[in-house]
mmCIF file of C-alpha atoms and ligand atoms in Angstrom:
data_model
loop_
_atom_site.group_PDB
_atom_site.id
_atom_site.type_symbol
_atom_site.label_atom_id
_atom_site.label_comp_id
_atom_site.label_asym_id
_atom_site.label_seq_id
_atom_site.Cartn_x
_atom_site.Cartn_y
_atom_site.Cartn_z
ATOM 1 C CA MET Q 352 74.947 273.095 33.481
ATOM 2 C CA THR Q 353 72.741 275.853 34.840
ATOM 3 C CA HIS Q 354 73.431 279.567 34.484
ATOM 4 C CA PHE Q 355 73.722 279.703 38.256
ATOM 5 C CA GLU Q 356 76.720 277.444 38.447
ATOM 6 C CA ALA Q 357 78.614 280.634 37.695
ATOM 7 C CA THR Q 358 77.710 281.895 41.208
ATOM 8 C CA CYS Q 359 80.796 280.456 42.805
ATOM 9 C CA PHE Q 360 80.688 281.208 46.492
ATOM 10 C CA GLU Q 361 83.635 279.475 48.120
ATOM 11 C CA THR Q 362 81.402 278.170 50.879
ATOM 12 C CA LEU Q 363 79.177 276.379 48.393
ATOM 13 C CA ASP Q 364 82.152 274.348 47.249
ATOM 14 C CA TYR Q 365 83.057 273.600 50.845
ATOM 15 C CA ILE Q 366 79.520 272.417 51.621
ATOM 16 C CA LYS Q 367 79.222 270.320 48.474
ATOM 17 C CA ASN Q 368 82.610 268.675 49.038
ATOM 18 C CA SER Q 369 82.358 268.224 52.774
ATOM 19 C CA TYR Q 370 81.306 264.602 52.824
ATOM 20 C CA SER Q 371 84.641 262.800 53.253
ATOM 21 C CA ALA Q 372 85.766 265.249 55.951
ATOM 22 C CA ARG Q 373 82.536 264.528 57.802
ATOM 23 C CA ILE Q 374 83.161 260.765 57.609
ATOM 24 C CA CYS Q 375 86.615 261.281 59.168
ATOM 25 C CA GLN Q 376 85.053 263.480 61.846
ATOM 26 C CA LEU Q 377 82.460 260.813 62.702
ATOM 27 C CA GLU Q 378 85.150 258.127 62.825
ATOM 28 C CA GLU Q 379 87.218 260.278 65.192
ATOM 29 C CA GLU Q 380 84.185 260.910 67.385
ATOM 30 C CA LYS Q 381 83.468 257.203 67.572
ATOM 31 C CA LYS Q 382 87.072 256.473 68.537
ATOM 32 C CA ALA Q 383 86.729 259.031 71.320
ATOM 33 C CA GLY Q 384 83.652 257.192 72.619
ATOM 34 C CA LYS Q 385 80.947 259.495 71.271
ATOM 35 C CA LYS Q 386 77.728 257.786 70.151
ATOM 36 C CA ILE Q 387 76.408 258.425 66.640
ATOM 37 C CA VAL Q 388 72.672 258.446 66.050
ATOM 38 C CA GLY Q 389 71.169 257.978 62.587
ATOM 39 C CA THR Q 390 67.824 259.610 61.796
ATOM 40 C CA LEU Q 391 65.479 259.491 58.813
ATOM 41 C CA CYS Q 392 62.931 262.165 59.511
ATOM 42 C CA LEU Q 393 62.413 265.727 60.710
ATOM 43 C CA PHE Q 394 60.153 264.565 63.548
ATOM 44 C CA VAL Q 395 63.168 263.356 65.562
ATOM 45 C CA PRO Q 396 64.427 266.357 67.569
ATOM 46 C CA ASP Q 397 68.169 266.861 67.222
ATOM 47 C CA GLU Q 398 68.176 268.894 70.413
ATOM 48 C CA ILE Q 399 67.593 265.790 72.578
ATOM 49 C CA ILE Q 400 70.324 263.824 70.787
ATOM 50 C CA PHE Q 401 72.852 266.654 71.187
ATOM 51 C CA ALA Q 402 71.837 267.328 74.817
ATOM 52 C CA ALA Q 403 72.748 263.690 75.559
ATOM 53 C CA GLY Q 404 76.215 264.292 74.107
ATOM 54 C CA ALA Q 405 75.711 262.204 70.953
ATOM 55 C CA ASP Q 406 76.151 263.292 67.335
ATOM 56 C CA ARG Q 407 73.587 262.824 64.566
ATOM 57 C CA VAL Q 408 73.711 262.024 60.888
ATOM 58 C CA ILE Q 409 70.814 261.563 58.483
ATOM 59 C CA LEU Q 410 70.291 258.226 56.747
ATOM 60 C CA CYS Q 411 67.724 259.214 54.101
ATOM 61 C CA GLY Q 412 68.905 257.817 50.786
ATOM 62 C CA GLY Q 413 68.622 259.652 47.486
ATOM 63 C CA LYS Q 414 70.807 257.424 45.335
ATOM 64 C CA ASN Q 415 69.418 255.058 42.775
ATOM 65 C CA ASP Q 416 72.206 252.471 43.016
ATOM 66 C CA ALA Q 417 71.115 251.409 46.513
ATOM 67 C CA VAL Q 418 67.550 250.718 45.354
ATOM 68 C CA SER Q 419 68.293 247.369 43.697
ATOM 69 C CA ILE Q 420 70.079 246.175 46.854
ATOM 70 C CA ALA Q 421 66.974 246.950 48.897
ATOM 71 C CA GLU Q 422 64.748 245.176 46.396
ATOM 72 C CA GLN Q 423 66.343 241.884 47.462
ATOM 73 C CA TYR Q 424 64.504 242.401 50.763
ATOM 74 C CA LEU Q 425 61.680 244.853 50.111
ATOM 75 C CA PRO Q 426 58.846 244.963 47.564
ATOM 76 C CA ARG Q 427 59.576 246.952 44.415
ATOM 77 C CA ASN Q 428 56.430 249.008 44.765
ATOM 78 C CA ILE Q 429 57.394 251.147 47.740
ATOM 79 C CA CYS Q 430 58.950 254.585 47.577
ATOM 80 C CA PRO Q 431 62.579 254.939 46.391
ATOM 81 C CA LEU Q 432 63.564 257.000 49.420
ATOM 82 C CA ILE Q 433 62.944 254.091 51.746
ATOM 83 C CA LYS Q 434 64.508 251.558 49.385
ATOM 84 C CA SER Q 435 67.606 253.709 48.914
ATOM 85 C CA SER Q 436 67.967 254.288 52.662
ATOM 86 C CA PHE Q 437 67.529 250.623 53.530
ATOM 87 C CA GLY Q 438 69.784 249.473 50.672
ATOM 88 C CA SER Q 439 72.538 251.823 51.853
ATOM 89 C CA ILE Q 440 72.293 250.599 55.442
ATOM 90 C CA VAL Q 441 72.338 246.932 54.465
ATOM 91 C CA ASN Q 442 75.250 247.535 52.121
ATOM 92 C CA ASN Q 443 77.415 249.528 54.483
ATOM 93 C CA GLY Q 444 79.028 248.042 57.500
ATOM 94 C CA TYR Q 445 76.173 245.933 58.795
ATOM 95 C CA SER Q 446 76.544 242.969 56.464
ATOM 96 C CA GLY Q 447 80.227 242.261 56.812
ATOM 97 C CA VAL Q 448 81.119 244.806 54.111
ATOM 98 C CA LYS Q 449 83.582 247.432 55.312
ATOM 99 C CA SER Q 450 81.915 250.783 55.788
ATOM 100 C CA CYS Q 451 82.954 253.625 53.502
ATOM 101 C CA SER Q 452 80.062 255.957 54.271
ATOM 102 C CA HIS Q 453 78.131 257.364 57.172
ATOM 103 C CA PHE Q 454 75.523 254.614 56.798
ATOM 104 C CA GLY Q 455 77.869 252.172 58.507
ATOM 105 C CA LEU Q 456 78.894 254.424 61.375
ATOM 106 C CA VAL Q 457 75.775 254.813 63.468
ATOM 107 C CA ASP Q 458 75.342 253.176 66.866
ATOM 108 C CA MET Q 459 71.582 253.494 66.817
ATOM 109 C CA VAL Q 460 68.864 254.481 64.369
ATOM 110 C CA VAL Q 461 66.142 256.665 65.828
ATOM 111 C CA ALA Q 462 63.195 256.214 63.525
ATOM 112 C CA GLU Q 463 59.592 257.368 63.627
ATOM 113 C CA ASN Q 464 56.103 256.089 62.957
ATOM 114 C CA THR Q 465 55.164 258.033 59.849
ATOM 115 C CA CYS Q 466 54.242 256.276 56.591
ATOM 116 C CA ASP Q 467 53.591 252.527 56.358
ATOM 117 C CA SER Q 468 56.655 251.893 54.181
ATOM 118 C CA LYS Q 469 58.903 253.444 56.756
ATOM 119 C CA LYS Q 470 57.472 251.801 59.833
ATOM 120 C CA LYS Q 471 57.480 248.297 58.334
ATOM 121 C CA THR Q 472 60.999 248.762 56.943
ATOM 122 C CA TYR Q 473 62.205 249.846 60.392
ATOM 123 C CA GLU Q 474 61.166 246.399 61.652
ATOM 124 C CA LEU Q 475 63.691 244.889 59.216
ATOM 125 C CA MET Q 476 66.316 247.556 59.891
ATOM 126 C CA GLY Q 477 66.509 246.371 63.481
ATOM 127 C CA ASP Q 478 68.282 243.214 62.231
ATOM 128 C CA TYR Q 479 71.223 245.356 61.058
ATOM 129 C CA VAL Q 480 71.478 248.166 63.576
ATOM 130 C CA PRO Q 481 69.686 248.872 66.888
ATOM 131 C CA THR Q 482 66.563 250.779 65.885
ATOM 132 C CA TYR Q 483 64.318 252.768 68.189
ATOM 133 C CA VAL Q 484 60.967 253.942 66.804
ATOM 134 C CA LEU Q 485 59.402 257.121 68.123
ATOM 135 C CA ASP Q 486 55.624 256.962 68.008
ATOM 136 C CA LEU Q 487 53.748 259.950 66.608
ATOM 137 C CA PRO Q 488 50.133 260.906 67.041
ATOM 138 C CA GLN Q 489 48.685 260.928 63.524
ATOM 139 C CA LYS Q 490 46.180 263.707 64.239
ATOM 140 C CA PRO Q 491 48.480 266.530 65.280
ATOM 141 C CA GLU Q 492 45.912 269.218 66.065
ATOM 142 C CA GLY Q 493 44.971 269.752 69.670
ATOM 143 C CA PRO Q 494 46.419 269.325 73.156
ATOM 144 C CA ALA Q 495 45.996 265.514 73.286
ATOM 145 C CA ALA Q 496 48.512 265.141 70.448
ATOM 146 C CA VAL Q 497 51.059 267.376 72.162
ATOM 147 C CA LYS Q 498 50.588 265.497 75.449
ATOM 148 C CA TYR Q 499 51.094 262.128 73.764
ATOM 149 C CA PHE Q 500 54.123 263.323 71.812
ATOM 150 C CA LEU Q 501 55.631 264.822 74.956
ATOM 151 C CA GLU Q 502 55.405 261.409 76.662
ATOM 152 C CA GLU Q 503 57.087 259.856 73.628
ATOM 153 C CA LEU Q 504 59.862 262.453 73.685
ATOM 154 C CA ASN Q 505 60.447 261.787 77.371
ATOM 155 C CA LYS Q 506 60.852 258.066 76.601
ATOM 156 C CA PHE Q 507 63.218 258.975 73.771
ATOM 157 C CA LYS Q 508 65.228 261.170 76.153
ATOM 158 C CA GLY Q 509 65.608 258.106 78.411
ATOM 159 C CA ILE Q 510 66.808 256.019 75.445
ATOM 160 C CA MET Q 511 69.441 258.646 74.624
ATOM 161 C CA GLU Q 512 70.581 258.761 78.258
ATOM 162 C CA GLU Q 513 70.920 254.978 78.245
ATOM 163 C CA LEU Q 514 72.854 255.008 74.950
ATOM 164 C CA THR Q 515 75.329 257.681 75.995
ATOM 165 C CA GLY Q 516 75.458 257.252 79.771
ATOM 166 C CA ASN Q 517 74.858 261.018 80.080
ATOM 167 C CA LYS Q 518 71.993 262.737 81.863
ATOM 168 C CA VAL Q 519 69.995 265.141 79.690
ATOM 169 C CA THR Q 520 69.619 268.266 81.801
ATOM 170 C CA VAL Q 521 67.175 271.145 81.383
ATOM 171 C CA GLU Q 522 70.137 273.520 80.968
ATOM 172 C CA GLN Q 523 71.678 271.410 78.224
ATOM 173 C CA LEU Q 524 68.353 271.138 76.403
ATOM 174 C CA LYS Q 525 67.855 274.904 76.572
ATOM 175 C CA LYS Q 526 71.344 275.436 75.198
ATOM 176 C CA GLU Q 527 70.673 273.064 72.300
ATOM 177 C CA ILE Q 528 67.314 274.694 71.547
ATOM 178 C CA ILE Q 529 68.974 278.121 71.337
ATOM 179 C CA SER Q 530 71.682 276.687 69.109
ATOM 180 C CA SER Q 531 69.224 274.963 66.734
ATOM 181 C CA ASN Q 532 67.101 278.113 66.607
ATOM 182 C CA GLU Q 533 70.197 280.058 65.511
ATOM 183 C CA THR Q 534 70.525 277.703 62.552
ATOM 184 C CA ARG Q 535 66.828 278.114 61.735
ATOM 185 C CA LYS Q 536 67.177 281.910 61.844
ATOM 186 C CA LEU Q 537 70.209 281.777 59.552
ATOM 187 C CA LEU Q 538 68.249 279.687 57.075
ATOM 188 C CA HIS Q 539 65.443 282.248 57.193
ATOM 189 C CA ARG Q 540 68.013 284.937 56.349
ATOM 190 C CA LEU Q 541 69.362 282.944 53.454
ATOM 191 C CA TYR Q 542 65.881 282.204 52.115
ATOM 192 C CA ASP Q 543 64.977 285.895 52.492
ATOM 193 C CA LEU Q 544 67.744 286.669 49.981
ATOM 194 C CA ARG Q 545 65.970 284.410 47.514
ATOM 195 C CA LYS Q 546 62.958 286.722 47.590
ATOM 196 C CA ARG Q 547 65.039 289.227 45.598
ATOM 197 C CA GLU Q 548 64.213 289.690 41.974
ATOM 198 C CA TYR Q 549 67.614 288.165 41.203
ATOM 199 C CA PRO Q 550 68.417 285.680 43.979
ATOM 200 C CA PRO Q 551 72.113 285.229 44.727
ATOM 201 C CA ILE Q 552 71.885 281.432 44.779
ATOM 202 C CA SER Q 553 70.277 278.932 42.440
ATOM 203 C CA GLY Q 554 67.612 276.532 43.629
ATOM 204 C CA LEU Q 555 69.844 273.601 42.760
ATOM 205 C CA ASP Q 556 72.708 274.960 44.881
ATOM 206 C CA MET Q 557 70.328 275.711 47.732
ATOM 207 C CA ILE Q 558 68.968 272.157 47.641
ATOM 208 C CA LYS Q 559 72.537 270.813 47.770
ATOM 209 C CA VAL Q 560 73.131 272.976 50.844
ATOM 210 C CA MET Q 561 69.935 271.696 52.452
ATOM 211 C CA GLN Q 562 70.928 268.103 51.688
ATOM 212 C CA LYS Q 563 73.942 268.635 53.944
ATOM 213 C CA GLN Q 564 71.911 270.127 56.798
ATOM 214 C CA TYR Q 565 71.704 266.843 58.689
ATOM 215 C CA VAL Q 566 74.872 265.281 57.281
ATOM 216 C CA LEU Q 567 77.333 267.883 58.585
ATOM 217 C CA SER Q 568 77.765 268.462 62.296
ATOM 218 C CA ALA Q 569 75.347 271.097 63.549
ATOM 219 C CA GLU Q 570 78.182 273.519 64.325
ATOM 220 C CA ASP Q 571 79.922 273.086 60.964
ATOM 221 C CA PHE Q 572 76.647 273.572 59.108
ATOM 222 C CA LYS Q 573 75.872 276.716 61.084
ATOM 223 C CA GLU Q 574 79.325 278.141 60.464
ATOM 224 C CA ALA Q 575 79.066 277.382 56.744
ATOM 225 C CA LEU Q 576 75.680 279.118 56.623
ATOM 226 C CA ARG Q 577 77.089 282.262 58.273
ATOM 227 C CA THR Q 578 79.847 282.481 55.691
ATOM 228 C CA LEU Q 579 77.513 281.711 52.820
ATOM 229 C CA ILE Q 580 75.099 284.450 53.935
ATOM 230 C CA ASN Q 581 77.962 286.958 54.188
ATOM 231 C CA GLU Q 582 79.074 286.081 50.684
ATOM 232 C CA ALA Q 583 75.530 286.173 49.327
ATOM 233 C CA GLU Q 584 74.643 289.463 51.035
ATOM 234 C CA GLN Q 585 77.666 291.123 49.485
ATOM 235 C CA THR Q 586 76.617 290.046 46.021
ATOM 236 C CA ARG Q 587 75.148 292.921 44.063
ATOM 237 C CA ALA Q 588 71.931 292.023 42.312
ATOM 238 C CA ASP Q 589 73.273 292.989 38.908
ATOM 239 C CA SER Q 590 76.448 290.961 39.232
ATOM 240 C CA ILE Q 591 74.908 287.600 39.876
ATOM 241 C CA ALA Q 592 75.874 284.946 37.413
ATOM 242 C CA GLY Q 593 76.214 287.326 34.535
ATOM 243 C CA SER Q 594 73.979 290.121 33.359
ATOM 244 C CA LYS Q 595 70.417 290.869 34.366
ATOM 245 C CA ASP Q 596 69.271 289.918 30.906
ATOM 246 C CA GLU Q 597 70.122 286.357 31.677
ATOM 247 C CA PHE Q 598 67.303 286.297 34.220
ATOM 248 C CA THR Q 599 64.669 288.376 32.542
ATOM 249 C CA HIS Q 600 62.421 285.529 31.542
ATOM 250 C CA ARG Q 601 63.113 282.950 34.201
ATOM 251 C CA PRO Q 602 59.823 281.923 35.813
ATOM 252 C CA ARG Q 603 60.045 281.792 39.635
ATOM 253 C CA ILE Q 604 59.270 278.256 40.782
ATOM 254 C CA MET Q 605 58.408 276.682 44.109
ATOM 255 C CA ILE Q 606 59.115 272.959 44.336
ATOM 256 C CA SER Q 607 56.770 271.322 46.814
ATOM 257 C CA GLY Q 608 56.345 267.790 48.096
ATOM 258 C CA CYS Q 609 58.539 264.818 49.013
ATOM 259 C CA PRO Q 610 62.047 265.267 50.444
ATOM 260 C CA MET Q 611 65.065 265.302 48.088
ATOM 261 C CA PRO Q 612 67.895 263.595 50.017
ATOM 262 C CA GLY Q 613 71.519 263.695 48.783
ATOM 263 C CA GLY Q 614 71.797 262.253 45.276
ATOM 264 C CA SER Q 615 68.240 263.056 44.195
ATOM 265 C CA THR Q 616 68.462 266.340 42.322
ATOM 266 C CA LYS Q 617 66.973 265.100 39.045
ATOM 267 C CA VAL Q 618 63.849 267.271 39.001
ATOM 268 C CA PRO Q 619 65.448 270.529 40.266
ATOM 269 C CA GLU Q 620 68.180 270.092 37.648
ATOM 270 C CA ILE Q 621 65.634 269.663 34.885
ATOM 271 C CA ILE Q 622 63.677 272.726 36.054
ATOM 272 C CA GLU Q 623 66.708 275.021 36.160
ATOM 273 C CA ASN Q 624 68.280 273.630 33.002
ATOM 274 C CA ARG Q 625 65.058 274.339 31.160
ATOM 275 C CA GLY Q 626 64.710 277.970 32.147
ATOM 276 C CA GLY Q 627 63.070 277.913 35.567
ATOM 277 C CA LEU Q 628 64.418 279.552 38.704
ATOM 278 C CA ILE Q 629 63.623 277.671 41.915
ATOM 279 C CA VAL Q 630 63.187 280.292 44.643
ATOM 280 C CA VAL Q 631 61.783 278.145 47.457
ATOM 281 C CA GLU Q 632 61.335 274.488 48.405
ATOM 282 C CA GLU Q 633 58.289 273.479 50.437
ATOM 283 C CA SER Q 634 59.977 270.263 51.461
ATOM 284 C CA CYS Q 635 61.811 268.534 54.276
ATOM 285 C CA THR Q 636 64.873 269.453 52.186
ATOM 286 C CA GLY Q 637 63.650 273.029 52.480
ATOM 287 C CA THR Q 638 61.313 275.143 54.576
ATOM 288 C CA ARG Q 639 59.688 272.334 56.582
ATOM 289 C CA SER Q 640 63.014 271.768 58.331
ATOM 290 C CA PHE Q 641 63.443 275.273 59.734
ATOM 291 C CA TRP Q 642 60.315 277.397 59.308
ATOM 292 C CA ASP Q 643 59.086 277.231 62.916
ATOM 293 C CA LEU Q 644 61.359 277.983 65.850
ATOM 294 C CA VAL Q 645 61.227 276.229 69.238
ATOM 295 C CA ASP Q 646 59.912 278.473 72.034
ATOM 296 C CA GLU Q 647 62.965 279.296 74.185
ATOM 297 C CA ASN Q 648 60.889 280.550 77.112
ATOM 298 C CA LYS Q 649 58.969 277.361 77.911
ATOM 299 C CA ASP Q 650 59.803 274.094 79.606
ATOM 300 C CA PRO Q 651 62.175 272.703 76.930
ATOM 301 C CA MET Q 652 60.549 269.287 76.480
ATOM 302 C CA THR Q 653 57.074 270.839 76.099
ATOM 303 C CA ALA Q 654 58.432 273.412 73.669
ATOM 304 C CA LEU Q 655 60.043 270.649 71.586
ATOM 305 C CA ALA Q 656 56.833 268.582 71.541
ATOM 306 C CA GLU Q 657 54.790 271.609 70.452
ATOM 307 C CA ARG Q 658 57.179 272.646 67.698
ATOM 308 C CA TYR Q 659 57.949 269.236 66.197
ATOM 309 C CA ILE Q 660 54.380 267.918 66.103
ATOM 310 C CA LYS Q 661 53.467 270.906 63.927
ATOM 311 C CA ILE Q 662 55.708 269.830 61.004
ATOM 312 C CA PRO Q 663 53.286 269.739 58.066
ATOM 313 C CA CYS Q 664 54.008 266.227 56.768
ATOM 314 C CA SER Q 665 51.478 264.370 54.639
ATOM 315 C CA CYS Q 666 51.638 261.432 57.064
ATOM 316 C CA MET Q 667 49.468 263.572 59.356
ATOM 317 C CA THR Q 668 45.745 264.126 59.094
ATOM 318 C CA PRO Q 669 44.356 266.647 58.609
ATOM 319 C CA ASN Q 670 47.336 268.417 57.102
ATOM 320 C CA ASP Q 671 45.737 271.741 56.180
ATOM 321 C CA ARG Q 672 48.687 273.510 57.746
ATOM 322 C CA ARG Q 673 50.743 272.394 54.725
ATOM 323 C CA ILE Q 674 48.256 273.852 52.247
ATOM 324 C CA ASP Q 675 48.234 277.184 54.125
ATOM 325 C CA ASN Q 676 52.006 277.112 54.198
ATOM 326 C CA ILE Q 677 52.270 276.514 50.440
ATOM 327 C CA LEU Q 678 50.010 279.483 49.723
ATOM 328 C CA GLU Q 679 51.939 281.691 52.152
ATOM 329 C CA LEU Q 680 55.282 280.725 50.594
ATOM 330 C CA ALA Q 681 53.940 281.284 47.082
ATOM 331 C CA ARG Q 682 52.985 284.841 48.049
ATOM 332 C CA GLU Q 683 56.162 285.623 50.003
ATOM 333 C CA PHE Q 684 58.519 284.350 47.319
ATOM 334 C CA LYS Q 685 56.379 285.717 44.464
ATOM 335 C CA VAL Q 686 56.314 282.414 42.618
ATOM 336 C CA ASP Q 687 54.959 282.167 39.091
ATOM 337 C CA GLY Q 688 54.314 278.444 39.284
ATOM 338 C CA VAL Q 689 54.622 275.389 41.527
ATOM 339 C CA VAL Q 690 56.159 272.040 40.685
ATOM 340 C CA ASN Q 691 54.446 269.458 42.863
ATOM 341 C CA TYR Q 692 57.147 266.808 43.283
ATOM 342 C CA THR Q 693 56.221 263.360 44.538
ATOM 343 C CA LEU Q 694 57.979 260.033 44.689
ATOM 344 C CA GLN Q 695 56.354 256.923 43.244
ATOM 345 C CA PHE Q 696 54.354 254.975 45.831
ATOM 346 C CA CYS Q 697 54.434 257.808 48.354
ATOM 347 C CA HIS Q 698 50.708 257.630 48.990
ATOM 348 C CA GLY Q 699 50.594 260.526 51.456
ATOM 349 C CA TYR Q 700 52.051 263.174 49.140
ATOM 350 C CA ASN Q 701 50.475 261.651 46.023
ATOM 351 C CA ILE Q 702 46.980 261.760 47.513
ATOM 352 C CA GLU Q 703 47.544 265.190 49.021
ATOM 353 C CA ARG Q 704 48.418 266.409 45.529
ATOM 354 C CA TYR Q 705 44.693 266.890 44.824
ATOM 355 C CA LYS Q 706 44.275 269.356 47.687
ATOM 356 C CA VAL Q 707 47.489 271.156 46.740
ATOM 357 C CA GLN Q 708 46.346 271.491 43.123
ATOM 358 C CA GLN Q 709 42.890 272.738 44.142
ATOM 359 C CA ALA Q 710 44.293 275.332 46.552
ATOM 360 C CA LEU Q 711 46.763 276.623 43.971
ATOM 361 C CA LYS Q 712 44.108 276.692 41.269
ATOM 362 C CA ASN Q 713 41.865 278.787 43.529
ATOM 363 C CA ALA Q 714 44.797 281.127 44.144
ATOM 364 C CA GLY Q 715 45.437 281.407 40.398
ATOM 365 C CA ILE Q 716 48.897 279.786 40.606
ATOM 366 C CA PRO Q 717 49.753 277.253 37.860
ATOM 367 C CA VAL Q 718 50.999 273.870 39.020
ATOM 368 C CA LEU Q 719 52.816 271.011 37.328
ATOM 369 C CA SER Q 720 52.710 267.651 39.109
ATOM 370 C CA ILE Q 721 55.623 265.283 38.631
ATOM 371 C CA GLU Q 722 55.692 261.790 40.105
ATOM 372 C CA THR Q 723 59.025 260.064 39.699
ATOM 373 C CA ASP Q 724 61.687 257.805 41.206
ATOM 374 C CA TYR Q 725 65.483 258.015 41.422
ATOM 375 C CA SER Q 726 66.212 256.479 38.002
ATOM 376 C CA ASP Q 727 67.019 258.437 34.835
ATOM 377 C CA SER Q 728 64.433 256.602 32.734
ATOM 378 C CA ASP Q 729 61.957 259.519 32.692
ATOM 379 C CA VAL Q 730 64.383 262.460 32.319
ATOM 380 C CA GLU Q 731 63.366 263.201 28.729
ATOM 381 C CA GLN Q 732 59.663 262.867 29.403
ATOM 382 C CA ILE Q 733 59.834 265.157 32.470
ATOM 383 C CA GLY Q 734 61.945 267.581 30.446
ATOM 384 C CA LEU Q 735 59.227 267.899 27.790
ATOM 385 C CA ARG Q 736 56.554 268.556 30.422
ATOM 386 C CA VAL Q 737 58.762 271.130 32.165
ATOM 387 C CA ASP Q 738 59.425 272.840 28.801
ATOM 388 C CA ALA Q 739 55.694 273.181 28.203
ATOM 389 C CA PHE Q 740 55.160 274.488 31.753
ATOM 390 C CA MET Q 741 57.930 277.093 31.388
ATOM 391 C CA GLU Q 742 56.532 278.219 28.088
ATOM 392 C CA MET Q 743 53.128 278.676 29.678
ATOM 393 C CA LEU Q 744 54.645 280.739 32.522
ATOM 394 C CA SER Q 745 56.828 282.924 30.330
HETATM 395 S S1 BJ8 V 2118 58.468 264.750 57.977
HETATM 396 S S2 BJ8 V 2118 58.119 263.854 54.559
HETATM 397 S S3 BJ8 V 2118 61.097 263.186 56.425
HETATM 398 S S4 BJ8 V 2118 58.037 261.359 57.042
HETATM 399 S S5 BJ8 V 2118 58.618 259.917 50.563
HETATM 400 S S6 BJ8 V 2118 59.332 257.552 53.119
HETATM 401 S S7 BJ8 V 2118 56.558 259.827 53.448
HETATM 402 S S8 BJ8 V 2118 56.482 257.100 51.160
HETATM 403 S S9 BJ8 V 2118 60.168 260.868 53.861
HETATM 404 FE FE1 BJ8 V 2118 59.316 262.163 55.395
HETATM 405 FE FE2 BJ8 V 2118 59.503 262.808 57.929
HETATM 406 FE FE3 BJ8 V 2118 57.327 263.406 56.591
HETATM 407 FE FE4 BJ8 V 2118 59.556 264.711 56.083
HETATM 408 FE FE5 BJ8 V 2118 57.132 257.659 53.231
HETATM 409 FE FE6 BJ8 V 2118 56.599 259.368 51.272
HETATM 410 FE FE7 BJ8 V 2118 58.620 257.739 51.046
HETATM 411 FE FE8 BJ8 V 2118 58.695 259.697 52.811
#
């Protein structure tokens, strides 16, 4: 139990408990003939899916219980995110088992060529659900990358038109870009509140909100954000989760690295239970998902290609943009220390750790690197390391 669980905004409860209502909503949509697209990565633009009249739900797995199912098909030594995602898909609806989750409701998976584990697993996923893989240039800097990605997005637009039977118009795309930008701006507002000396929301709660970003419908998520911001803005700094004293010695932490899909809150929980205060997440379950807006004044497909190819993922090379971003966030959110969070066998983020550590060292910001999986076997050991880190920062 963290101190912040006392910050009971009604909307937080709604967001955290929204899963079964969303399943019913998806089932209703399917009955009405709407197509449901499953995605596993930020590089797949929602705007194109929505402009085609389909809905979207994320399939990234964060639960440990699906890992052993996947290990019947996949090697043990690949990252838990992929194993959990694949295990959940195989276990839900596509193997004769009746679906009881969103994993069994999608008509098509739109995947992406990022890390090796993902792209090879997508080849197997195609046996369970139609899977389309979007190709990405791996060197994102420069006009050639944007041109290539634009061609890929145009092909993807055609796939969505074929799936739904609807034409994707320029007007519809522009409308969806404006709508997605509204969500991004709301998230900026919410994150701005976390720059306060006493943020109105805990890191753990914020991560749970971000885990629902691509589970809930875009409109429901946006509406929930508006209400949450209203509630948070009305919260007086000295009335948050008790007295000011409670926060006096809480080191401000940025968590940076691999995504933390629904079910994988082990490390943030340890950090906040052991005295830290997470004020920002440099993560796909954080700033990477909303930091940059899409240019509303350009040809919409070009604007989408330009914005999405810039996502600073470690699958790209070089990825200096991510390092710059980490330093910028550390300054903006006045962090005392960074927890570099990586999943086992995620080579991209694990190798990039060296550059992250060097950059933070040069900036005089302490960093603790934690490499883990979705099991509880290392909770105590991580706890001891976090204790020592907090003590050093206090
Ligand atoms: S944009 S981080 S969502 S690829 S953790 S499966 S990279 S081995 S999830 Fe990702 Fe898109 Fe990048 Fe974000 Fe591979 Fe690493 Fe596993 Fe990963």
